[in-house]
PDB file of C-alpha atoms in Angstrom:
ATOM      1  CA  MET A   1       0.000   0.000   0.000  1.00 79.00           C
ATOM      2  CA  ILE A   2       2.874   2.370   0.752  1.00 85.00           C
ATOM      3  CA  VAL A   3       4.261   1.753  -2.748  1.00 85.00           C
ATOM      4  CA  ILE A   4       0.873   2.550  -4.296  1.00 87.00           C
ATOM      5  CA  ILE A   5       0.637   5.807  -2.313  1.00 90.00           C
ATOM      6  CA  LEU A   6       4.157   6.852  -3.339  1.00 91.00           C
ATOM      7  CA  ILE A   7       3.448   6.045  -7.002  1.00 91.00           C
ATOM      8  CA  ALA A   8       0.145   7.918  -6.784  1.00 92.00           C
ATOM      9  CA  LEU A   9       1.757  11.023  -5.276  1.00 91.00           C
ATOM     10  CA  ALA A  10       4.519  10.980  -7.890  1.00 93.00           C
ATOM     11  CA  ALA A  11       1.993  10.624 -10.727  1.00 92.00           C
ATOM     12  CA  GLY A  12      -0.226  13.334  -9.250  1.00 92.00           C
ATOM     13  CA  SER A  13       2.698  15.729  -8.848  1.00 92.00           C
ATOM     14  CA  ALA A  14       3.840  15.157 -12.436  1.00 93.00           C
ATOM     15  CA  SER A  15       0.327  15.585 -13.766  1.00 93.00           C
ATOM     16  CA  ALA A  16      -0.249  18.787 -11.757  1.00 92.00           C
ATOM     17  CA  LEU A  17       3.043  20.300 -12.912  1.00 92.00           C
ATOM     18  CA  MET A  18       2.251  19.498 -16.545  1.00 91.00           C
ATOM     19  CA  PHE A  19      -1.218  21.002 -16.162  1.00 91.00           C
ATOM     20  CA  ALA A  20       0.071  24.157 -14.462  1.00 89.00           C
ATOM     21  CA  SER A  21       2.844  24.652 -17.036  1.00 87.00           C
ATOM     22  CA  ILE A  22       0.328  26.322 -19.357  1.00 84.00           C
ATOM     23  CA  ILE A  23       0.619  29.426 -17.159  1.00 83.00           C
ATOM     24  CA  SER A  24       4.154  30.009 -18.457  1.00 78.00           C
ATOM     25  CA  GLY A  25       2.896  30.630 -22.002  1.00 71.00           C
ATOM     26  CA  ALA A  26       5.814  28.722 -23.539  1.00 76.00           C
ATOM     27  CA  LEU A  27       5.118  26.618 -26.622  1.00 76.00           C
ATOM     28  CA  ILE A  28       6.339  23.402 -24.963  1.00 83.00           C
ATOM     29  CA  SER A  29       3.841  24.003 -22.148  1.00 83.00           C
ATOM     30  CA  LEU A  30       0.976  23.339 -24.593  1.00 84.00           C
ATOM     31  CA  LEU A  31       2.306  19.833 -25.243  1.00 86.00           C
ATOM     32  CA  LEU A  32       2.777  19.229 -21.511  1.00 88.00           C
ATOM     33  CA  PHE A  33      -0.750  20.491 -20.832  1.00 88.00           C
ATOM     34  CA  TYR A  34      -2.282  18.025 -23.285  1.00 89.00           C
ATOM     35  CA  LEU A  35      -0.196  15.151 -21.840  1.00 91.00           C
ATOM     36  CA  ALA A  36      -1.195  15.981 -18.251  1.00 91.00           C
ATOM     37  CA  PRO A  37      -3.539  12.928 -17.923  1.00 93.00           C
ATOM     38  CA  LEU A  38      -0.735  10.541 -18.928  1.00 94.00           C
ATOM     39  CA  PRO A  39       0.974  10.067 -15.501  1.00 94.00           C
ATOM     40  CA  LEU A  40      -2.342   9.405 -13.766  1.00 94.00           C
ATOM     41  CA  MET A  41      -3.415   7.008 -16.523  1.00 94.00           C
ATOM     42  CA  VAL A  42      -0.145   5.102 -16.176  1.00 94.00           C
ATOM     43  CA  ALA A  43      -0.741   4.886 -12.422  1.00 93.00           C
ATOM     44  CA  ALA A  44      -4.316   3.687 -13.001  1.00 93.00           C
ATOM     45  CA  LEU A  45      -3.327   0.968 -15.496  1.00 93.00           C
ATOM     46  CA  GLY A  46      -0.177  -0.148 -13.680  1.00 91.00           C
ATOM     47  CA  TRP A  47      -1.193   0.121 -10.021  1.00 91.00           C
ATOM     48  CA  GLY A  48      -4.984   0.269 -10.165  1.00 89.00           C
ATOM     49  CA  PRO A  49      -7.619   3.013 -10.165  1.00 89.00           C
ATOM     50  CA  LEU A  50      -6.963   3.646  -6.453  1.00 91.00           C
ATOM     51  CA  ALA A  51      -3.528   5.023  -7.351  1.00 92.00           C
ATOM     52  CA  ALA A  52      -5.098   7.434  -9.847  1.00 92.00           C
ATOM     53  CA  THR A  53      -7.681   8.443  -7.235  1.00 93.00           C
ATOM     54  CA  ILE A  54      -5.051   9.264  -4.600  1.00 94.00           C
ATOM     55  CA  GLY A  55      -2.829  11.046  -7.123  1.00 93.00           C
ATOM     56  CA  GLY A  56      -5.735  13.011  -8.590  1.00 92.00           C
ATOM     57  CA  ILE A  57      -6.961  14.189  -5.176  1.00 94.00           C
ATOM     58  CA  ALA A  58      -3.441  15.223  -4.118  1.00 93.00           C
ATOM     59  CA  ALA A  59      -2.807  17.057  -7.403  1.00 93.00           C
ATOM     60  CA  ALA A  60      -6.166  18.838  -7.388  1.00 93.00           C
ATOM     61  CA  SER A  61      -5.707  19.880  -3.753  1.00 93.00           C
ATOM     62  CA  GLY A  62      -2.243  21.274  -4.473  1.00 92.00           C
ATOM     63  CA  LEU A  63      -3.432  23.212  -7.502  1.00 91.00           C
ATOM     64  CA  GLY A  64      -6.366  24.578  -5.543  1.00 91.00           C
ATOM     65  CA  LEU A  65      -4.124  25.793  -2.721  1.00 91.00           C
ATOM     66  CA  MET A  66      -1.608  27.432  -5.059  1.00 90.00           C
ATOM     67  CA  PHE A  67      -3.805  28.830  -7.854  1.00 89.00           C
ATOM     68  CA  GLY A  68      -7.346  28.818  -6.532  1.00 87.00           C
ATOM     69  CA  LEU A  69     -10.543  26.826  -6.852  1.00 90.00           C
ATOM     70  CA  PRO A  70     -11.050  27.312 -10.639  1.00 88.00           C
ATOM     71  CA  TYR A  71      -7.756  25.548 -11.397  1.00 88.00           C
ATOM     72  CA  CYS A  72      -8.694  22.764  -9.015  1.00 91.00           C
ATOM     73  CA  ILE A  73     -12.063  22.209 -10.699  1.00 91.00           C
ATOM     74  CA  ALA A  74     -10.553  22.424 -14.187  1.00 90.00           C
ATOM     75  CA  PHE A  75      -7.931  19.809 -13.284  1.00 92.00           C
ATOM     76  CA  VAL A  76     -10.534  17.439 -11.853  1.00 92.00           C
ATOM     77  CA  VAL A  77     -12.842  17.704 -14.866  1.00 91.00           C
ATOM     78  CA  THR A  78     -10.250  17.614 -17.650  1.00 91.00           C
ATOM     79  CA  VAL A  79      -7.489  15.416 -16.167  1.00 92.00           C
ATOM     80  CA  ALA A  80      -8.163  13.514 -12.949  1.00 93.00           C
ATOM     81  CA  LEU A  81     -11.684  12.250 -13.635  1.00 93.00           C
ATOM     82  CA  PRO A  82     -11.002  10.973 -17.184  1.00 94.00           C
ATOM     83  CA  ALA A  83      -7.704   9.349 -16.121  1.00 93.00           C
ATOM     84  CA  TRP A  84      -9.312   7.528 -13.191  1.00 94.00           C
ATOM     85  CA  TRP A  85     -12.449   6.374 -14.995  1.00 94.00           C
ATOM     86  CA  LEU A  86     -10.774   5.317 -18.259  1.00 94.00           C
ATOM     87  CA  GLY A  87      -8.110   3.419 -16.297  1.00 92.00           C
ATOM     88  CA  HIS A  88     -10.877   1.694 -14.337  1.00 93.00           C
ATOM     89  CA  LEU A  89     -12.745   0.710 -17.497  1.00 94.00           C
ATOM     90  CA  ALA A  90      -9.596  -0.571 -19.230  1.00 92.00           C
ATOM     91  CA  LEU A  91      -9.013  -3.020 -16.354  1.00 91.00           C
ATOM     92  CA  LEU A  92     -12.676  -3.980 -15.984  1.00 89.00           C
ATOM     93  CA  GLY A  93     -13.281  -7.627 -16.851  1.00 83.00           C
ATOM     94  CA  ARG A  94     -15.271 -10.678 -15.903  1.00 82.00           C
ATOM     95  CA  PRO A  95     -14.455 -14.392 -16.208  1.00 83.00           C
ATOM     96  CA  LEU A  96     -16.189 -16.314 -18.942  1.00 76.00           C
ATOM     97  CA  PRO A  97     -18.015 -19.504 -17.939  1.00 73.00           C
ATOM     98  CA  ALA A  98     -15.504 -22.346 -17.557  1.00 62.00           C
ATOM     99  CA  THR A  99     -15.953 -25.398 -19.789  1.00 57.00           C
ATOM    100  CA  GLU A 100     -15.893 -28.777 -18.122  1.00 56.00           C
ATOM    101  CA  SER A 101     -13.109 -31.121 -19.186  1.00 51.00           C
ATOM    102  CA  THR A 102     -14.157 -34.472 -20.644  1.00 52.00           C
ATOM    103  CA  ASP A 103     -10.972 -36.386 -19.747  1.00 56.00           C
ATOM    104  CA  GLY A 104     -11.163 -35.811 -15.996  1.00 55.00           C
ATOM    105  CA  SER A 105      -8.264 -33.347 -15.924  1.00 57.00           C
ATOM    106  CA  GLN A 106      -8.306 -30.066 -14.038  1.00 57.00           C
ATOM    107  CA  PRO A 107     -10.258 -27.380 -15.925  1.00 55.00           C
ATOM    108  CA  ALA A 108      -8.229 -24.521 -17.302  1.00 55.00           C
ATOM    109  CA  ALA A 109      -8.364 -21.107 -15.715  1.00 58.00           C
ATOM    110  CA  PRO A 110     -11.403 -19.205 -17.001  1.00 66.00           C
ATOM    111  CA  ALA A 111     -10.784 -16.750 -19.797  1.00 78.00           C
ATOM    112  CA  MET A 112     -11.553 -13.096 -19.138  1.00 80.00           C
ATOM    113  CA  GLU A 113     -13.965 -10.897 -21.034  1.00 84.00           C
ATOM    114  CA  TRP A 114     -12.634  -7.349 -20.910  1.00 88.00           C
ATOM    115  CA  TYR A 115     -14.574  -4.133 -21.235  1.00 91.00           C
ATOM    116  CA  PRO A 116     -15.030  -3.498 -24.989  1.00 92.00           C
ATOM    117  CA  VAL A 117     -12.651  -1.031 -26.612  1.00 92.00           C
ATOM    118  CA  GLY A 118     -15.524   0.562 -28.526  1.00 91.00           C
ATOM    119  CA  ARG A 119     -17.327   1.431 -25.302  1.00 94.00           C
ATOM    120  CA  ILE A 120     -14.129   2.942 -23.894  1.00 94.00           C
ATOM    121  CA  LEU A 121     -13.922   5.024 -27.067  1.00 94.00           C
ATOM    122  CA  LEU A 122     -17.494   6.194 -26.475  1.00 94.00           C
ATOM    123  CA  TRP A 123     -16.569   7.211 -22.912  1.00 95.00           C
ATOM    124  CA  ILE A 124     -13.622   9.189 -24.309  1.00 95.00           C
ATOM    125  CA  ALA A 125     -16.045  10.999 -26.605  1.00 95.00           C
ATOM    126  CA  GLY A 126     -18.253  11.710 -23.588  1.00 94.00           C
ATOM    127  CA  PHE A 127     -15.349  13.233 -21.663  1.00 94.00           C
ATOM    128  CA  ALA A 128     -14.411  15.315 -24.717  1.00 94.00           C
ATOM    129  CA  MET A 129     -17.957  16.669 -24.805  1.00 93.00           C
ATOM    130  CA  LEU A 130     -17.970  17.354 -21.062  1.00 92.00           C
ATOM    131  CA  THR A 131     -14.665  19.214 -20.996  1.00 92.00           C
ATOM    132  CA  THR A 132     -15.470  21.261 -24.100  1.00 92.00           C
ATOM    133  CA  MET A 133     -18.919  22.237 -22.880  1.00 91.00           C
ATOM    134  CA  ALA A 134     -17.513  23.160 -19.471  1.00 89.00           C
ATOM    135  CA  ALA A 135     -14.876  25.328 -21.157  1.00 88.00           C
ATOM    136  CA  MET A 136     -17.539  27.082 -23.225  1.00 88.00           C
ATOM    137  CA  LEU A 137     -19.657  27.760 -20.140  1.00 87.00           C
ATOM    138  CA  THR A 138     -16.735  29.593 -18.557  1.00 85.00           C
ATOM    139  CA  LEU A 139     -17.106  32.152 -21.374  1.00 85.00           C
ATOM    140  CA  GLY A 140     -20.823  32.691 -20.952  1.00 83.00           C
ATOM    141  CA  THR A 141     -24.207  31.094 -20.403  1.00 83.00           C
ATOM    142  CA  ASP A 142     -25.667  31.668 -23.878  1.00 84.00           C
ATOM    143  CA  SER A 143     -24.374  31.173 -27.392  1.00 85.00           C
ATOM    144  CA  GLU A 144     -24.161  34.879 -28.220  1.00 87.00           C
ATOM    145  CA  THR A 145     -22.001  35.631 -25.175  1.00 89.00           C
ATOM    146  CA  ILE A 146     -19.769  32.628 -25.837  1.00 87.00           C
ATOM    147  CA  THR A 147     -19.292  33.603 -29.493  1.00 87.00           C
ATOM    148  CA  ALA A 148     -18.557  37.211 -28.550  1.00 87.00           C
ATOM    149  CA  SER A 149     -15.960  36.077 -25.988  1.00 87.00           C
ATOM    150  CA  LEU A 150     -14.316  33.837 -28.570  1.00 85.00           C
ATOM    151  CA  LYS A 151     -14.237  36.676 -31.081  1.00 84.00           C
ATOM    152  CA  ARG A 152     -12.591  39.025 -28.571  1.00 84.00           C
ATOM    153  CA  GLY A 153      -9.945  36.451 -27.728  1.00 80.00           C
ATOM    154  CA  LEU A 154      -9.249  35.631 -31.372  1.00 79.00           C
ATOM    155  CA  SER A 155      -9.095  39.331 -32.278  1.00 80.00           C
ATOM    156  CA  ARG A 156      -6.366  39.878 -29.694  1.00 77.00           C
ATOM    157  CA  ILE A 157      -4.403  37.051 -31.281  1.00 74.00           C
ATOM    158  CA  LEU A 158      -4.954  37.812 -34.980  1.00 70.00           C
ATOM    159  CA  ALA A 159      -5.276  41.588 -35.124  1.00 65.00           C
ATOM    160  CA  PRO A 160      -2.137  43.771 -35.078  1.00 61.00           C
ATOM    161  CA  ARG A 161      -1.409  45.307 -31.703  1.00 61.00           C
ATOM    162  CA  ASN A 162      -2.887  48.771 -31.128  1.00 57.00           C
ATOM    163  CA  ALA A 163      -4.634  48.683 -34.512  1.00 59.00           C
ATOM    164  CA  ALA A 164      -8.266  48.306 -35.507  1.00 61.00           C
ATOM    165  CA  PRO A 165      -8.994  44.926 -37.119  1.00 62.00           C
ATOM    166  CA  SER A 166      -9.513  44.979 -40.876  1.00 68.00           C
ATOM    167  CA  ALA A 167     -12.542  43.553 -42.645  1.00 70.00           C
ATOM    168  CA  ASP A 168     -10.596  40.424 -43.632  1.00 71.00           C
ATOM    169  CA  THR A 169      -9.476  39.907 -40.047  1.00 72.00           C
ATOM    170  CA  GLU A 170     -13.047  40.275 -38.805  1.00 77.00           C
ATOM    171  CA  ARG A 171     -14.251  37.681 -41.299  1.00 81.00           C
ATOM    172  CA  TRP A 172     -11.515  35.272 -40.195  1.00 83.00           C
ATOM    173  CA  VAL A 173     -12.314  35.899 -36.552  1.00 81.00           C
ATOM    174  CA  GLY A 174     -16.022  35.280 -37.167  1.00 82.00           C
ATOM    175  CA  ALA A 175     -15.339  32.021 -38.985  1.00 84.00           C
ATOM    176  CA  LEU A 176     -12.865  30.785 -36.360  1.00 86.00           C
ATOM    177  CA  ALA A 177     -15.273  31.634 -33.544  1.00 85.00           C
ATOM    178  CA  ILE A 178     -17.869  29.376 -35.169  1.00 86.00           C
ATOM    179  CA  ILE A 179     -15.542  26.401 -35.629  1.00 89.00           C
ATOM    180  CA  ALA A 180     -13.650  26.842 -32.349  1.00 88.00           C
ATOM    181  CA  PRO A 181     -16.033  24.774 -30.123  1.00 89.00           C
ATOM    182  CA  PRO A 182     -16.128  21.731 -32.456  1.00 91.00           C
ATOM    183  CA  ALA A 183     -12.360  22.055 -32.971  1.00 91.00           C
ATOM    184  CA  ALA A 184     -11.866  22.042 -29.198  1.00 91.00           C
ATOM    185  CA  ALA A 185     -13.923  18.838 -29.002  1.00 92.00           C
ATOM    186  CA  ILE A 186     -11.699  17.251 -31.667  1.00 93.00           C
ATOM    187  CA  VAL A 187      -8.542  18.202 -29.743  1.00 92.00           C
ATOM    188  CA  ALA A 188      -9.969  16.866 -26.470  1.00 92.00           C
ATOM    189  CA  MET A 189     -11.034  13.630 -28.163  1.00 93.00           C
ATOM    190  CA  MET A 190      -7.684  12.995 -29.823  1.00 93.00           C
ATOM    191  CA  THR A 191      -5.541  13.939 -26.814  1.00 93.00           C
ATOM    192  CA  LEU A 192      -7.499  11.681 -24.429  1.00 94.00           C
ATOM    193  CA  THR A 193      -7.290   8.798 -26.917  1.00 94.00           C
ATOM    194  CA  LEU A 194      -3.556   9.341 -27.408  1.00 94.00           C
ATOM    195  CA  ASN A 195      -2.949   9.562 -23.649  1.00 95.00           C
ATOM    196  CA  LEU A 196      -4.768   6.295 -22.973  1.00 94.00           C
ATOM    197  CA  TRP A 197      -2.922   4.526 -25.802  1.00 94.00           C
ATOM    198  CA  LEU A 198       0.452   5.819 -24.575  1.00 94.00           C
ATOM    199  CA  ALA A 199      -0.363   4.833 -20.987  1.00 94.00           C
ATOM    200  CA  GLY A 200      -1.276   1.337 -22.157  1.00 93.00           C
ATOM    201  CA  ARG A 201       1.939   1.011 -24.143  1.00 93.00           C
ATOM    202  CA  ILE A 202       4.066   2.254 -21.230  1.00 94.00           C
ATOM    203  CA  THR A 203       2.499  -0.119 -18.708  1.00 93.00           C
ATOM    204  CA  ALA A 204       2.592  -3.039 -21.165  1.00 92.00           C
ATOM    205  CA  THR A 205       6.288  -2.429 -21.874  1.00 92.00           C
ATOM    206  CA  SER A 206       7.048  -2.290 -18.152  1.00 90.00           C
ATOM    207  CA  GLY A 207       5.100  -5.495 -17.507  1.00 88.00           C
ATOM    208  CA  ARG A 208       2.580  -3.761 -15.230  1.00 90.00           C
ATOM    209  CA  LEU A 209      -0.471  -4.016 -17.527  1.00 88.00           C
ATOM    210  CA  HIS A 210      -2.797  -6.538 -15.877  1.00 86.00           C
ATOM    211  CA  ARG A 211      -4.678  -7.451 -19.033  1.00 86.00           C
ATOM    212  CA  PRO A 212      -3.739  -8.570 -22.549  1.00 89.00           C
ATOM    213  CA  TRP A 213      -3.343  -5.910 -25.212  1.00 89.00           C
ATOM    214  CA  PRO A 214      -6.721  -5.514 -26.960  1.00 88.00           C
ATOM    215  CA  ASP A 215      -7.325  -6.132 -30.649  1.00 87.00           C
ATOM    216  CA  LEU A 216      -7.774  -2.495 -31.600  1.00 86.00           C
ATOM    217  CA  LYS A 217      -8.732  -3.199 -35.198  1.00 86.00           C
ATOM    218  CA  SER A 218     -11.907  -4.909 -33.987  1.00 85.00           C
ATOM    219  CA  ALA A 219     -13.089  -1.857 -32.017  1.00 87.00           C
ATOM    220  CA  GLU A 220     -16.672  -0.879 -32.812  1.00 90.00           C
ATOM    221  CA  LEU A 221     -19.055   1.583 -31.233  1.00 92.00           C
ATOM    222  CA  PRO A 222     -22.361   0.466 -29.680  1.00 91.00           C
ATOM    223  CA  PRO A 223     -25.274   0.497 -32.169  1.00 90.00           C
ATOM    224  CA  MET A 224     -27.103   3.253 -30.265  1.00 93.00           C
ATOM    225  CA  THR A 225     -24.213   5.627 -31.023  1.00 92.00           C
ATOM    226  CA  MET A 226     -25.648   6.120 -34.511  1.00 93.00           C
ATOM    227  CA  VAL A 227     -28.989   7.146 -32.982  1.00 93.00           C
ATOM    228  CA  ALA A 228     -27.264   9.607 -30.641  1.00 94.00           C
ATOM    229  CA  LEU A 229     -25.318  11.068 -33.559  1.00 94.00           C
ATOM    230  CA  SER A 230     -28.499  11.500 -35.612  1.00 94.00           C
ATOM    231  CA  VAL A 231     -30.226  13.295 -32.727  1.00 94.00           C
ATOM    232  CA  ALA A 232     -27.197  15.554 -32.167  1.00 94.00           C
ATOM    233  CA  LEU A 233     -27.066  16.462 -35.864  1.00 93.00           C
ATOM    234  CA  ALA A 234     -30.771  17.314 -35.814  1.00 93.00           C
ATOM    235  CA  PHE A 235     -30.338  19.639 -32.812  1.00 92.00           C
ATOM    236  CA  CYS A 236     -27.445  21.436 -34.531  1.00 90.00           C
ATOM    237  CA  PHE A 237     -30.006  23.509 -36.449  1.00 89.00           C
ATOM    238  CA  VAL A 238     -32.246  24.682 -33.600  1.00 89.00           C
ATOM    239  CA  GLY A 239     -30.025  27.623 -32.662  1.00 83.00           C
ATOM    240  CA  GLY A 240     -28.828  28.930 -29.329  1.00 87.00           C
ATOM    241  CA  LEU A 241     -26.846  27.141 -26.648  1.00 89.00           C
ATOM    242  CA  LEU A 242     -28.523  23.823 -27.421  1.00 92.00           C
ATOM    243  CA  ALA A 243     -27.257  23.950 -31.003  1.00 91.00           C
ATOM    244  CA  LEU A 244     -23.747  24.785 -29.799  1.00 92.00           C
ATOM    245  CA  PHE A 245     -23.714  21.794 -27.455  1.00 93.00           C
ATOM    246  CA  ALA A 246     -25.207  19.600 -30.200  1.00 94.00           C
ATOM    247  CA  GLN A 247     -22.378  20.606 -32.536  1.00 93.00           C
ATOM    248  CA  ILE A 248     -19.813  19.651 -29.883  1.00 94.00           C
ATOM    249  CA  THR A 249     -21.572  16.312 -29.319  1.00 94.00           C
ATOM    250  CA  ALA A 250     -21.833  15.526 -33.023  1.00 95.00           C
ATOM    251  CA  THR A 251     -18.170  16.408 -33.598  1.00 94.00           C
ATOM    252  CA  ALA A 252     -16.961  14.153 -30.775  1.00 94.00           C
ATOM    253  CA  LEU A 253     -19.086  11.238 -32.013  1.00 95.00           C
ATOM    254  CA  LEU A 254     -17.915  11.744 -35.603  1.00 94.00           C
ATOM    255  CA  MET A 255     -14.304  11.633 -34.381  1.00 94.00           C
ATOM    256  CA  ALA A 256     -15.112   8.378 -32.599  1.00 94.00           C
ATOM    257  CA  TYR A 257     -16.352   6.997 -35.921  1.00 94.00           C
ATOM    258  CA  ALA A 258     -13.170   8.302 -37.565  1.00 94.00           C
ATOM    259  CA  ILE A 259     -11.111   6.225 -35.122  1.00 93.00           C
ATOM    260  CA  THR A 260     -13.209   3.145 -35.903  1.00 93.00           C
ATOM    261  CA  GLY A 261     -12.644   4.022 -39.565  1.00 91.00           C
ATOM    262  CA  PHE A 262      -8.922   3.548 -38.986  1.00 92.00           C
ATOM    263  CA  ALA A 263      -9.742   0.210 -37.341  1.00 91.00           C
ATOM    264  CA  VAL A 264     -11.675  -0.754 -40.489  1.00 90.00           C
ATOM    265  CA  LEU A 265      -8.702   0.295 -42.613  1.00 90.00           C
ATOM    266  CA  HIS A 266      -6.390  -1.901 -40.525  1.00 89.00           C
ATOM    267  CA  THR A 267      -8.743  -4.848 -41.054  1.00 88.00           C
ATOM    268  CA  LEU A 268      -9.373  -4.408 -44.779  1.00 86.00           C
ATOM    269  CA  SER A 269      -5.638  -3.992 -45.458  1.00 86.00           C
ATOM    270  CA  LEU A 270      -4.705  -7.370 -43.959  1.00 85.00           C
ATOM    271  CA  ALA A 271      -4.405  -8.930 -47.434  1.00 80.00           C
ATOM    272  CA  LEU A 272      -2.267  -6.118 -48.892  1.00 82.00           C
ATOM    273  CA  ASN A 273       1.403  -6.522 -49.703  1.00 85.00           C
ATOM    274  CA  GLY A 274       3.415  -3.774 -48.031  1.00 84.00           C
ATOM    275  CA  ARG A 275       0.567  -3.190 -45.587  1.00 85.00           C
ATOM    276  CA  ALA A 276       2.716  -1.241 -43.112  1.00 88.00           C
ATOM    277  CA  PHE A 277       3.811   1.172 -45.863  1.00 89.00           C
ATOM    278  CA  TRP A 278       0.267   1.897 -47.057  1.00 89.00           C
ATOM    279  CA  LEU A 279      -1.036   2.333 -43.518  1.00 88.00           C
ATOM    280  CA  SER A 280       1.825   4.715 -42.755  1.00 91.00           C
ATOM    281  CA  CYS A 281       0.973   6.717 -45.873  1.00 91.00           C
ATOM    282  CA  ALA A 282      -2.681   6.914 -44.808  1.00 89.00           C
ATOM    283  CA  TYR A 283      -1.768   8.183 -41.347  1.00 89.00           C
ATOM    284  CA  ALA A 284       0.731  10.666 -42.784  1.00 92.00           C
ATOM    285  CA  VAL A 285      -1.832  12.101 -45.216  1.00 92.00           C
ATOM    286  CA  VAL A 286      -4.378  12.580 -42.422  1.00 90.00           C
ATOM    287  CA  VAL A 287      -1.839  14.188 -40.084  1.00 87.00           C
ATOM    288  CA  VAL A 288      -0.389  16.531 -42.723  1.00 88.00           C
ATOM    289  CA  PHE A 289      -3.592  17.648 -44.471  1.00 88.00           C
ATOM    290  CA  GLY A 290      -6.246  17.056 -41.796  1.00 85.00           C
ATOM    291  CA  TRP A 291      -9.308  17.009 -44.051  1.00 86.00           C
ATOM    292  CA  PRO A 292      -8.781  13.369 -45.278  1.00 86.00           C
ATOM    293  CA  VAL A 293     -10.001  12.329 -41.810  1.00 90.00           C
ATOM    294  CA  LEU A 294     -13.458  12.808 -43.347  1.00 92.00           C
ATOM    295  CA  ALA A 295     -12.787   9.665 -45.389  1.00 91.00           C
ATOM    296  CA  MET A 296     -12.160   7.793 -42.110  1.00 92.00           C
ATOM    297  CA  VAL A 297     -15.430   9.158 -40.732  1.00 92.00           C
ATOM    298  CA  VAL A 298     -17.289   7.875 -43.794  1.00 93.00           C
ATOM    299  CA  LEU A 299     -15.523   4.500 -43.556  1.00 91.00           C
ATOM    300  CA  GLY A 300     -16.404   4.169 -39.878  1.00 92.00           C
ATOM    301  CA  LEU A 301     -20.048   5.087 -40.495  1.00 93.00           C
ATOM    302  CA  ALA A 302     -20.282   2.741 -43.491  1.00 91.00           C
ATOM    303  CA  ASP A 303     -18.855  -0.130 -41.448  1.00 90.00           C
ATOM    304  CA  ALA A 304     -21.385   0.531 -38.687  1.00 89.00           C
ATOM    305  CA  VAL A 305     -24.212   0.263 -41.248  1.00 89.00           C
ATOM    306  CA  PHE A 306     -22.965  -2.442 -43.640  1.00 89.00           C
ATOM    307  CA  GLY A 307     -20.527  -4.458 -41.480  1.00 84.00           C
ATOM    308  CA  PHE A 308     -17.531  -4.358 -43.841  1.00 82.00           C
ATOM    309  CA  ARG A 309     -15.179  -5.968 -41.321  1.00 82.00           C
ATOM    310  CA  GLN A 310     -17.469  -8.907 -40.577  1.00 83.00           C
ATOM    311  CA  ARG A 311     -17.939  -9.589 -44.287  1.00 82.00           C
ATOM    312  CA  PHE A 312     -14.205  -9.311 -44.937  1.00 76.00           C
ATOM    313  CA  MET A 313     -13.277 -11.687 -42.116  1.00 74.00           C
ATOM    314  CA  ARG A 314     -15.918 -14.211 -43.181  1.00 73.00           C
ATOM    315  CA  GLY A 315     -14.493 -14.191 -46.703  1.00 66.00           C
ATOM    316  CA  ARG A 316     -10.908 -14.812 -45.574  1.00 64.00           C
ATOM    317  CA  PRO A 317      -9.602 -18.389 -45.606  1.00 60.00           C
ATOM    318  CA  PRO A 318      -9.020 -19.874 -42.145  1.00 57.00           C
ATOM    319  CA  PRO A 319      -5.395 -19.840 -40.912  1.00 52.00           C
ATOM    320  CA  MET A 320      -3.322 -22.916 -41.769  1.00 48.00           C
ATOM    321  CA  PRO A 321      -2.764 -25.249 -38.803  1.00 47.00           C
ATOM    322  CA  ALA A 322       0.763 -25.377 -37.419  1.00 41.00           C
ATOM    323  CA  SER A 323       2.701 -28.378 -38.655  1.00 38.00           C
TER     324      SER A 323
END
């Protein structure tokens, strides 16, 4: 227990320092800020959710004492809570019913059924929505106030100092203020996913991961996700704060389908020669240009409707038995 507490305090301290580094304004602090959940996620996966709980409480308390209650609440909502809950879900499993042996020998240890990766992905989307909506509410309680606050902040960044913004700058500011909330949801979604993947890799490499590595290319979202996405898209056109929150929700869910689109791509490319090269090219194109992620969204949605992966796997010949 002492080891768990020490690990938790170390992870909490690292996470709090990375979170608070954004105050410095340095460019590297932005990277540290986005990786702030990583130490607590490593503690959760390697030493259990209790370690993330202790570390998160210690880090939030320290930030609250040094910088005030708003920093404490922001850390809990954006870092500590997602790290603890996602770490808990990743280790959540139940034994499958054991099969009785017919030769009288001792039955094998029951296999474990682990919490589905697709449901974890849906929880990540939920946290991305929560953190983005909470950030928007700090700017105002209605869509007009939030948009005006975003425009003022963007004008200070884009307009020349001590000069009135030009018409082109105002148009850019107006456009960026509209896309800023969905863009924030995309960033939150991708950073949480990356943090959990990195935490899993770190704990697996160190031998502390208490579950087998999941088959990520089989990840699929629950069927009701499509219904939730359809409802969110419908509410995007009602106007006001509800439409703003619907846009954030729809964007996070579409990014979840984009990630499953990559899983579909990994599955459908199993028969390709030079598969690693083509997959690397696909990732590079998405990272460099950004907009090709729409193709992954379409692929993920199409797989959810038509079941491309199931059809592909059924059509593949069974693996040859070992000689």
